[in-house]
Each structure stands twice: as C-alpha cells, then as structure tokens.
Coordinates of C-alpha atoms in Angstrom, one line a residue:
M241 CA -16.3 1.2 12.8
N242 CA -13.8 -1.4 12.0
E243 CA -10.6 -2.0 14.0
L244 CA -7.9 -4.2 13.3
R245 CA -5.3 -4.7 16.1
M246 CA -1.9 -6.1 15.8
E247 CA 0.0 -6.8 19.2
H248 CA 3.7 -7.8 19.4
L249 CA 3.8 -9.8 16.1
V250 CA 6.8 -11.7 15.6
K251 CA 7.6 -13.8 12.7
R252 CA 10.8 -15.9 12.0
Y253 CA 12.3 -17.7 8.9
G254 CA 14.8 -19.9 10.7
N255 CA 17.5 -17.5 12.2
V256 CA 16.1 -14.6 10.1
I257 CA 13.5 -12.4 12.0
A258 CA 11.0 -10.9 9.2
L259 CA 8.7 -9.3 11.7
S260 CA 10.1 -7.9 15.0
D261 CA 7.6 -6.9 17.8
V262 CA 5.2 -5.3 15.4
S263 CA 2.4 -3.5 17.2
L264 CA -0.4 -1.5 14.9
T265 CA -3.9 -0.5 15.1
L266 CA -5.9 -0.1 11.8
T267 CA -9.3 1.7 11.8
D268 CA -11.6 2.6 8.8
G269 CA -9.4 4.5 6.1
I270 CA -6.6 4.0 3.7
Y271 CA -3.0 3.2 4.9
G272 CA 0.1 3.1 3.0
L273 CA 2.4 0.3 3.9
L274 CA 5.9 1.6 2.8
G275 CA 9.4 -0.1 2.6
H276 CA 11.9 -1.6 0.5
N277 CA 11.8 -5.1 -0.7
G278 CA 12.8 -7.2 2.6
A279 CA 11.2 -4.5 5.0
G280 CA 8.7 -7.0 6.0
K281 CA 5.7 -5.7 4.0
T282 CA 4.9 -9.1 2.2
T283 CA 5.2 -11.1 5.4
L284 CA 3.0 -8.7 7.1
M285 CA 0.2 -8.8 4.1
N286 CA 0.5 -12.6 4.1
I287 CA -0.2 -12.7 8.0
L288 CA -3.2 -10.3 7.7
T289 CA -4.6 -12.5 4.7
A290 CA -4.4 -15.5 7.1
T291 CA -2.4 -17.3 4.6
L292 CA 0.9 -17.4 7.1
D293 CA 0.9 -18.0 10.6
Y294 CA 2.7 -15.9 13.1
D295 CA 5.4 -17.0 15.9
E296 CA 4.4 -14.5 18.6
G297 CA 1.8 -12.0 19.4
T298 CA -2.1 -11.3 18.7
I299 CA -4.3 -10.2 15.9
L300 CA -7.8 -8.9 16.8
Y301 CA -10.5 -7.9 14.6
N302 CA -13.1 -5.8 16.6
N303 CA -11.7 -7.3 19.8
K304 CA -11.8 -10.9 18.8
D305 CA -8.8 -13.0 18.0
I306 CA -8.8 -13.6 14.1
K307 CA -7.4 -17.3 14.8
R308 CA -10.6 -18.1 16.9
L309 CA -12.8 -16.3 14.2
G310 CA -11.2 -18.5 11.5
K311 CA -13.5 -18.6 8.5
R312 CA -15.6 -15.6 9.7
Y313 CA -12.4 -13.3 9.5
R314 CA -11.6 -14.6 6.0
S315 CA -15.1 -13.7 4.9
I316 CA -14.5 -10.2 5.6
L317 CA -11.2 -10.0 3.8
G318 CA -10.6 -8.9 0.4
Y319 CA -7.0 -9.3 -1.2
M320 CA -5.6 -7.9 -4.4
P321 CA -2.2 -9.5 -5.6
Q322 CA 0.0 -8.2 -7.9
Q323 CA -1.2 -8.3 -11.4
Q324 CA 1.5 -10.7 -12.7
T325 CA -0.3 -13.5 -11.2
L326 CA -3.6 -12.8 -13.5
S327 CA -2.8 -15.4 -16.3
L328 CA -5.9 -17.5 -16.2
D329 CA -7.2 -18.4 -19.8
M330 CA -10.9 -17.0 -19.2
S331 CA -12.8 -14.0 -19.9
V332 CA -13.3 -11.3 -17.2
S333 CA -16.9 -12.1 -16.7
Y334 CA -16.1 -15.5 -16.4
F335 CA -13.2 -15.0 -14.0
L336 CA -15.5 -13.0 -11.8
Q337 CA -18.2 -15.6 -11.6
Y338 CA -15.6 -18.3 -10.8
M339 CA -14.3 -16.2 -7.9
A340 CA -17.6 -15.4 -6.9
A341 CA -18.3 -19.3 -6.8
A342 CA -15.0 -20.1 -5.1
K343 CA -16.1 -17.2 -2.3
E344 CA -19.5 -18.6 -2.0
I345 CA -21.1 -15.4 -2.9
E346 CA -24.9 -15.0 -2.9
N347 CA -26.5 -13.5 -6.0
A348 CA -23.0 -13.9 -7.5
K349 CA -24.4 -12.7 -11.0
D350 CA -26.1 -9.6 -9.9
K351 CA -22.8 -8.7 -7.9
V352 CA -20.5 -9.4 -10.6
E353 CA -22.4 -7.1 -12.9
S354 CA -22.7 -4.4 -10.6
L355 CA -18.9 -4.6 -9.9
M356 CA -18.5 -4.7 -13.7
N357 CA -20.4 -1.5 -14.3
S358 CA -19.2 0.5 -11.4
L359 CA -15.5 -0.3 -12.5
N360 CA -16.1 0.4 -16.1
L361 CA -15.5 -3.3 -17.1
T362 CA -18.8 -4.0 -18.9
K363 CA -17.6 -3.6 -22.3
Y364 CA -14.5 -5.7 -21.6
R365 CA -16.5 -8.7 -20.2
H366 CA -15.8 -11.1 -23.0
R367 CA -12.2 -10.2 -23.3
H368 CA -9.6 -12.8 -22.1
L369 CA -7.7 -11.7 -18.9
A370 CA -4.4 -12.1 -20.9
N371 CA -5.5 -9.5 -23.6
L372 CA -6.2 -6.7 -20.9
S373 CA -4.3 -3.4 -20.4
G374 CA -2.5 -3.2 -17.2
G375 CA -5.2 -0.9 -15.9
M376 CA -7.9 -3.1 -17.0
R377 CA -6.2 -5.8 -15.1
Q378 CA -6.1 -3.9 -12.0
R379 CA -9.8 -3.2 -12.4
T380 CA -10.6 -6.8 -12.7
L381 CA -8.4 -7.7 -9.7
I382 CA -10.3 -5.2 -7.4
A383 CA -13.6 -6.3 -8.7
Q384 CA -12.8 -9.9 -7.4
A385 CA -11.5 -8.6 -4.3
L386 CA -14.8 -6.6 -3.9
L387 CA -17.1 -9.6 -4.3
N388 CA -17.8 -10.3 -0.8
E389 CA -18.0 -6.8 0.2
P390 CA -15.0 -6.6 2.4
K391 CA -14.3 -4.7 5.5
I392 CA -10.6 -5.3 5.2
L393 CA -9.3 -4.8 1.6
L394 CA -5.4 -5.4 1.1
L395 CA -3.6 -4.3 -2.1
D396 CA -0.2 -5.8 -2.7
E397 CA 2.2 -3.7 -5.0
P398 CA -1.3 -2.8 -6.9
T399 CA 0.5 -0.2 -9.6
A400 CA 3.2 -2.4 -10.6
G401 CA 3.8 -2.1 -14.4
L402 CA 1.1 0.8 -14.7
D403 CA 1.8 4.2 -16.4
P404 CA 1.2 7.1 -14.8
L405 CA -2.6 7.9 -16.1
E406 CA -3.6 4.3 -15.1
R407 CA -2.0 4.9 -11.6
R408 CA -4.3 8.1 -11.2
N409 CA -7.4 6.0 -12.4
F410 CA -6.3 3.6 -9.7
R411 CA -6.1 6.1 -6.7
D412 CA -9.4 7.4 -7.9
I413 CA -11.1 3.8 -7.7
V414 CA -9.4 3.5 -4.2
A415 CA -10.6 6.8 -2.8
N416 CA -14.1 5.8 -4.1
I417 CA -14.3 2.4 -2.2
A418 CA -12.8 3.5 0.8
M419 CA -15.7 4.2 2.9
E420 CA -16.4 2.1 6.0
R421 CA -13.6 -0.3 5.5
I422 CA -9.7 -0.8 6.2
I423 CA -7.6 -0.5 3.2
V424 CA -4.0 -1.3 3.3
I425 CA -1.6 -0.8 0.3
A426 CA 1.6 -2.4 0.5
T427 CA 3.9 -0.7 -2.0
H428 CA 7.4 1.2 -2.6
V429 CA 5.7 3.8 -5.2
I430 CA 5.1 7.1 -3.2
S431 CA 2.6 8.1 -6.0
D432 CA 0.3 4.9 -4.9
I433 CA -0.6 6.7 -1.5
E434 CA 0.1 10.3 -2.2
F435 CA -3.2 12.4 -1.9
I436 CA -5.4 9.3 -0.7
G437 CA -3.4 7.8 2.2
N438 CA -5.1 8.6 5.6
K439 CA -1.8 7.5 7.2
V440 CA 1.7 6.1 6.2
V441 CA 3.2 2.9 8.0
M442 CA 7.0 3.1 7.3
M443 CA 8.8 -0.5 7.7
K444 CA 12.3 -1.5 7.7
N445 CA 14.1 -4.6 8.2
G446 CA 10.9 -6.1 10.0
H447 CA 10.5 -3.1 12.4
L448 CA 7.7 -0.8 12.5
L449 CA 9.7 2.7 12.2
A450 CA 6.5 5.3 12.0
V451 CA 2.8 5.6 11.9
D452 CA 1.7 9.0 11.0
S453 CA -0.4 11.1 8.6
Q454 CA 1.3 12.3 5.5
E455 CA 0.9 15.9 6.6
N456 CA 2.6 15.3 10.0
L457 CA 5.6 13.5 8.4
M458 CA 6.2 15.9 5.7
A459 CA 6.0 18.8 8.3
N460 CA 8.8 16.9 10.4
T461 CA 11.1 16.5 7.4
H462 CA 13.0 19.6 6.9
V463 CA 14.2 20.0 3.2
F464 CA 16.5 22.7 1.9
E465 CA 18.3 23.6 -1.5
T466 CA 21.7 25.2 -1.9
D467 CA 24.0 26.0 -4.9
E468 CA 26.7 24.3 -3.1
D469 CA 28.3 21.1 -4.5
A470 CA 26.7 18.1 -2.9
D471 CA 30.3 16.5 -2.1
S472 CA 31.4 20.0 -0.4
L473 CA 28.2 20.0 1.4
L474 CA 28.7 16.4 2.8
K475 CA 32.2 17.1 3.8
R476 CA 31.1 20.2 5.5
D477 CA 28.3 18.6 7.4
P478 CA 28.2 14.6 6.9
T479 CA 24.7 14.4 9.0
V480 CA 22.7 15.7 5.8
K481 CA 21.0 13.6 3.3
V482 CA 21.2 14.6 -0.3
V483 CA 17.9 13.9 -2.2
N484 CA 19.0 14.9 -5.7
R485 CA 21.0 17.5 -7.8
S486 CA 19.0 19.4 -10.5
L487 CA 20.0 22.1 -13.2
V488 CA 17.9 25.3 -12.4
N489 CA 18.7 28.2 -14.4
G490 CA 22.0 26.7 -15.6
T491 CA 23.1 26.3 -11.9
L492 CA 23.3 22.8 -10.3
R493 CA 21.1 22.9 -7.3
T494 CA 21.5 20.4 -4.3
R495 CA 18.4 19.4 -2.5
F496 CA 19.1 17.9 0.9
I497 CA 17.5 16.8 4.3
S498 CA 18.9 18.0 7.6
K499 CA 18.1 18.0 11.4
R500 CA 19.9 21.4 11.6
Q501 CA 18.5 24.7 10.4
Y502 CA 19.9 26.0 7.0
E503 CA 18.9 28.8 4.8
N504 CA 16.5 28.4 1.8
Q505 CA 14.2 25.8 3.4
V506 CA 11.6 24.5 0.7
P507 CA 8.5 22.3 1.0
S508 CA 9.1 18.6 1.6
T509 CA 7.2 15.9 -0.3
M510 CA 6.4 12.3 0.5
E511 CA 9.5 11.3 -1.5
D512 CA 11.7 13.4 0.8
V513 CA 9.9 11.7 3.8
Y514 CA 10.5 8.1 2.3
L515 CA 14.3 8.9 1.8
D516 CA 14.6 10.4 5.2
W517 CA 13.0 7.2 6.8
L518 CA 14.4 4.5 4.7
G519 CA 17.5 6.0 3.0

C-alpha cells in the first residue's frame, strides 16, 4: 500500500497565496483533482512532481519526507503533462527509448516494447509525434510516464483536445493501470474522472474544499426541476443555484440546486456537484 500525505502545505508567489494550509492523504486509487484555472491544481501538481518547492508544510511518502528521499522519491513518480508539450521531431519508438535513457531505465528496450504493445502503439512505432492523433499522443505520454513503473502517477489535464471517444478510451487505459499505485488526475473536465475516480478533491482559490467519493458528493447535492421561470425562481428564493434551462416537451424547464426541500427532486450528477461547490 502506498501513502502520500500532505500536511499544512502553503505556497506563496509574492503576496499571492497559491496554496493555503492544504492537508491531504492519498492512498492507492484514482483521485480527480477538480477546480477552475487558478484554483491551485497546477501548483499542487508541480509540488508533487518535486519541480516546485513549498514554503510551509510537509509531504511524506510512506512516512518519509520527500525532501529527504530526494532522487528515490522522484524514481517512483510518473508524470504526464498536457499533450501540447509533445512536439519533438522523433518517432514514437525513439521518443520512448529517449525517455527511458533519461530515466535510467534498466532493460529499456523490453520495457518500451511491452508498453507499446499494451497501449496499442506498436503499429505507430515509426510515426513521428507531430503526425499522431490526439488519442495516440495521450497513449504515448502515458507510456513514457509508466516506463519506471511508478507508484505515483500524476496526469495534468490529460484529455485536453480529445473527442468523446478518445476520452472514453483514455478512462479505460487509466482504469486498467490503477492497481497498486496512486493516480491523480488534475482536470476541470468532469467526464475525465466520472466512473473511474475513487475520490474527488475539490479546490478553489488555493483552498481544499472537499475530499470525498463521487457517491457521497452526489448524495449530498440536492437537485430539483421545475417549470417555473429561472428569474422568477431566483427572485422568490435567491439561495438556489440554477444549473441550466432546457426545453422538455415544449416547456422550458429549470434545473437547480437547493439546500431547501422542493418538489420534483431528480438524481444529481458530478456536473451538478462541480457547479454546487465551485460555482
């Protein structure tokens, strides 16, 4: 069992506090790190990859300070950046061999062949990175992140630019590699973590808002629908949060979240949860 524990993390950029007293414990499983741009997701990911220092607090991997572990900590990390950074003029196979050499991977050739096979990249081995589809680029980036068989895998906005089919394929890949490792997916795309995320971590303005399962978050988000006009509803009860308005059988229906009890409660979704917590 792997454990990554963050205790009272603080990160400042001048007078701006990017992370404010963040405490979080991660164990084996898939975590969705959700928040708007500027929420602190990227700062936290950069700290976890050991490329950015923090001003206060402690991070422990299996009860050992990651600063003391140094290179040993980095050796159990896998990092998948956004695919826009994948622009080197080389083939898939050469890129993976290059990354394996940079990571000082033993039996690099066998490891590369195995990953290309398991991620269905073998027939693209000689294709240049610039000529890959978005989905194939993501598979290549996952492959390089898995070269060292990491215990902690960090994925930054992994489905940016992918179509719905490629996003589904990406979720399948992540679910298949999730055994005995911690996976953190930083995203603002709800579908990235729906169905596969063991827990959801909500962040806003550098603060940790919630850490819970999708089931619990949805159970505690009460959603209703009404034929009442949204403006009228808000005037009558300014505390409600209007999710959307849609045309149903010729009638404009308002979907909203409320702490109060209304008639016609409907099942909530993770999108409702996102809007409730992050607005």
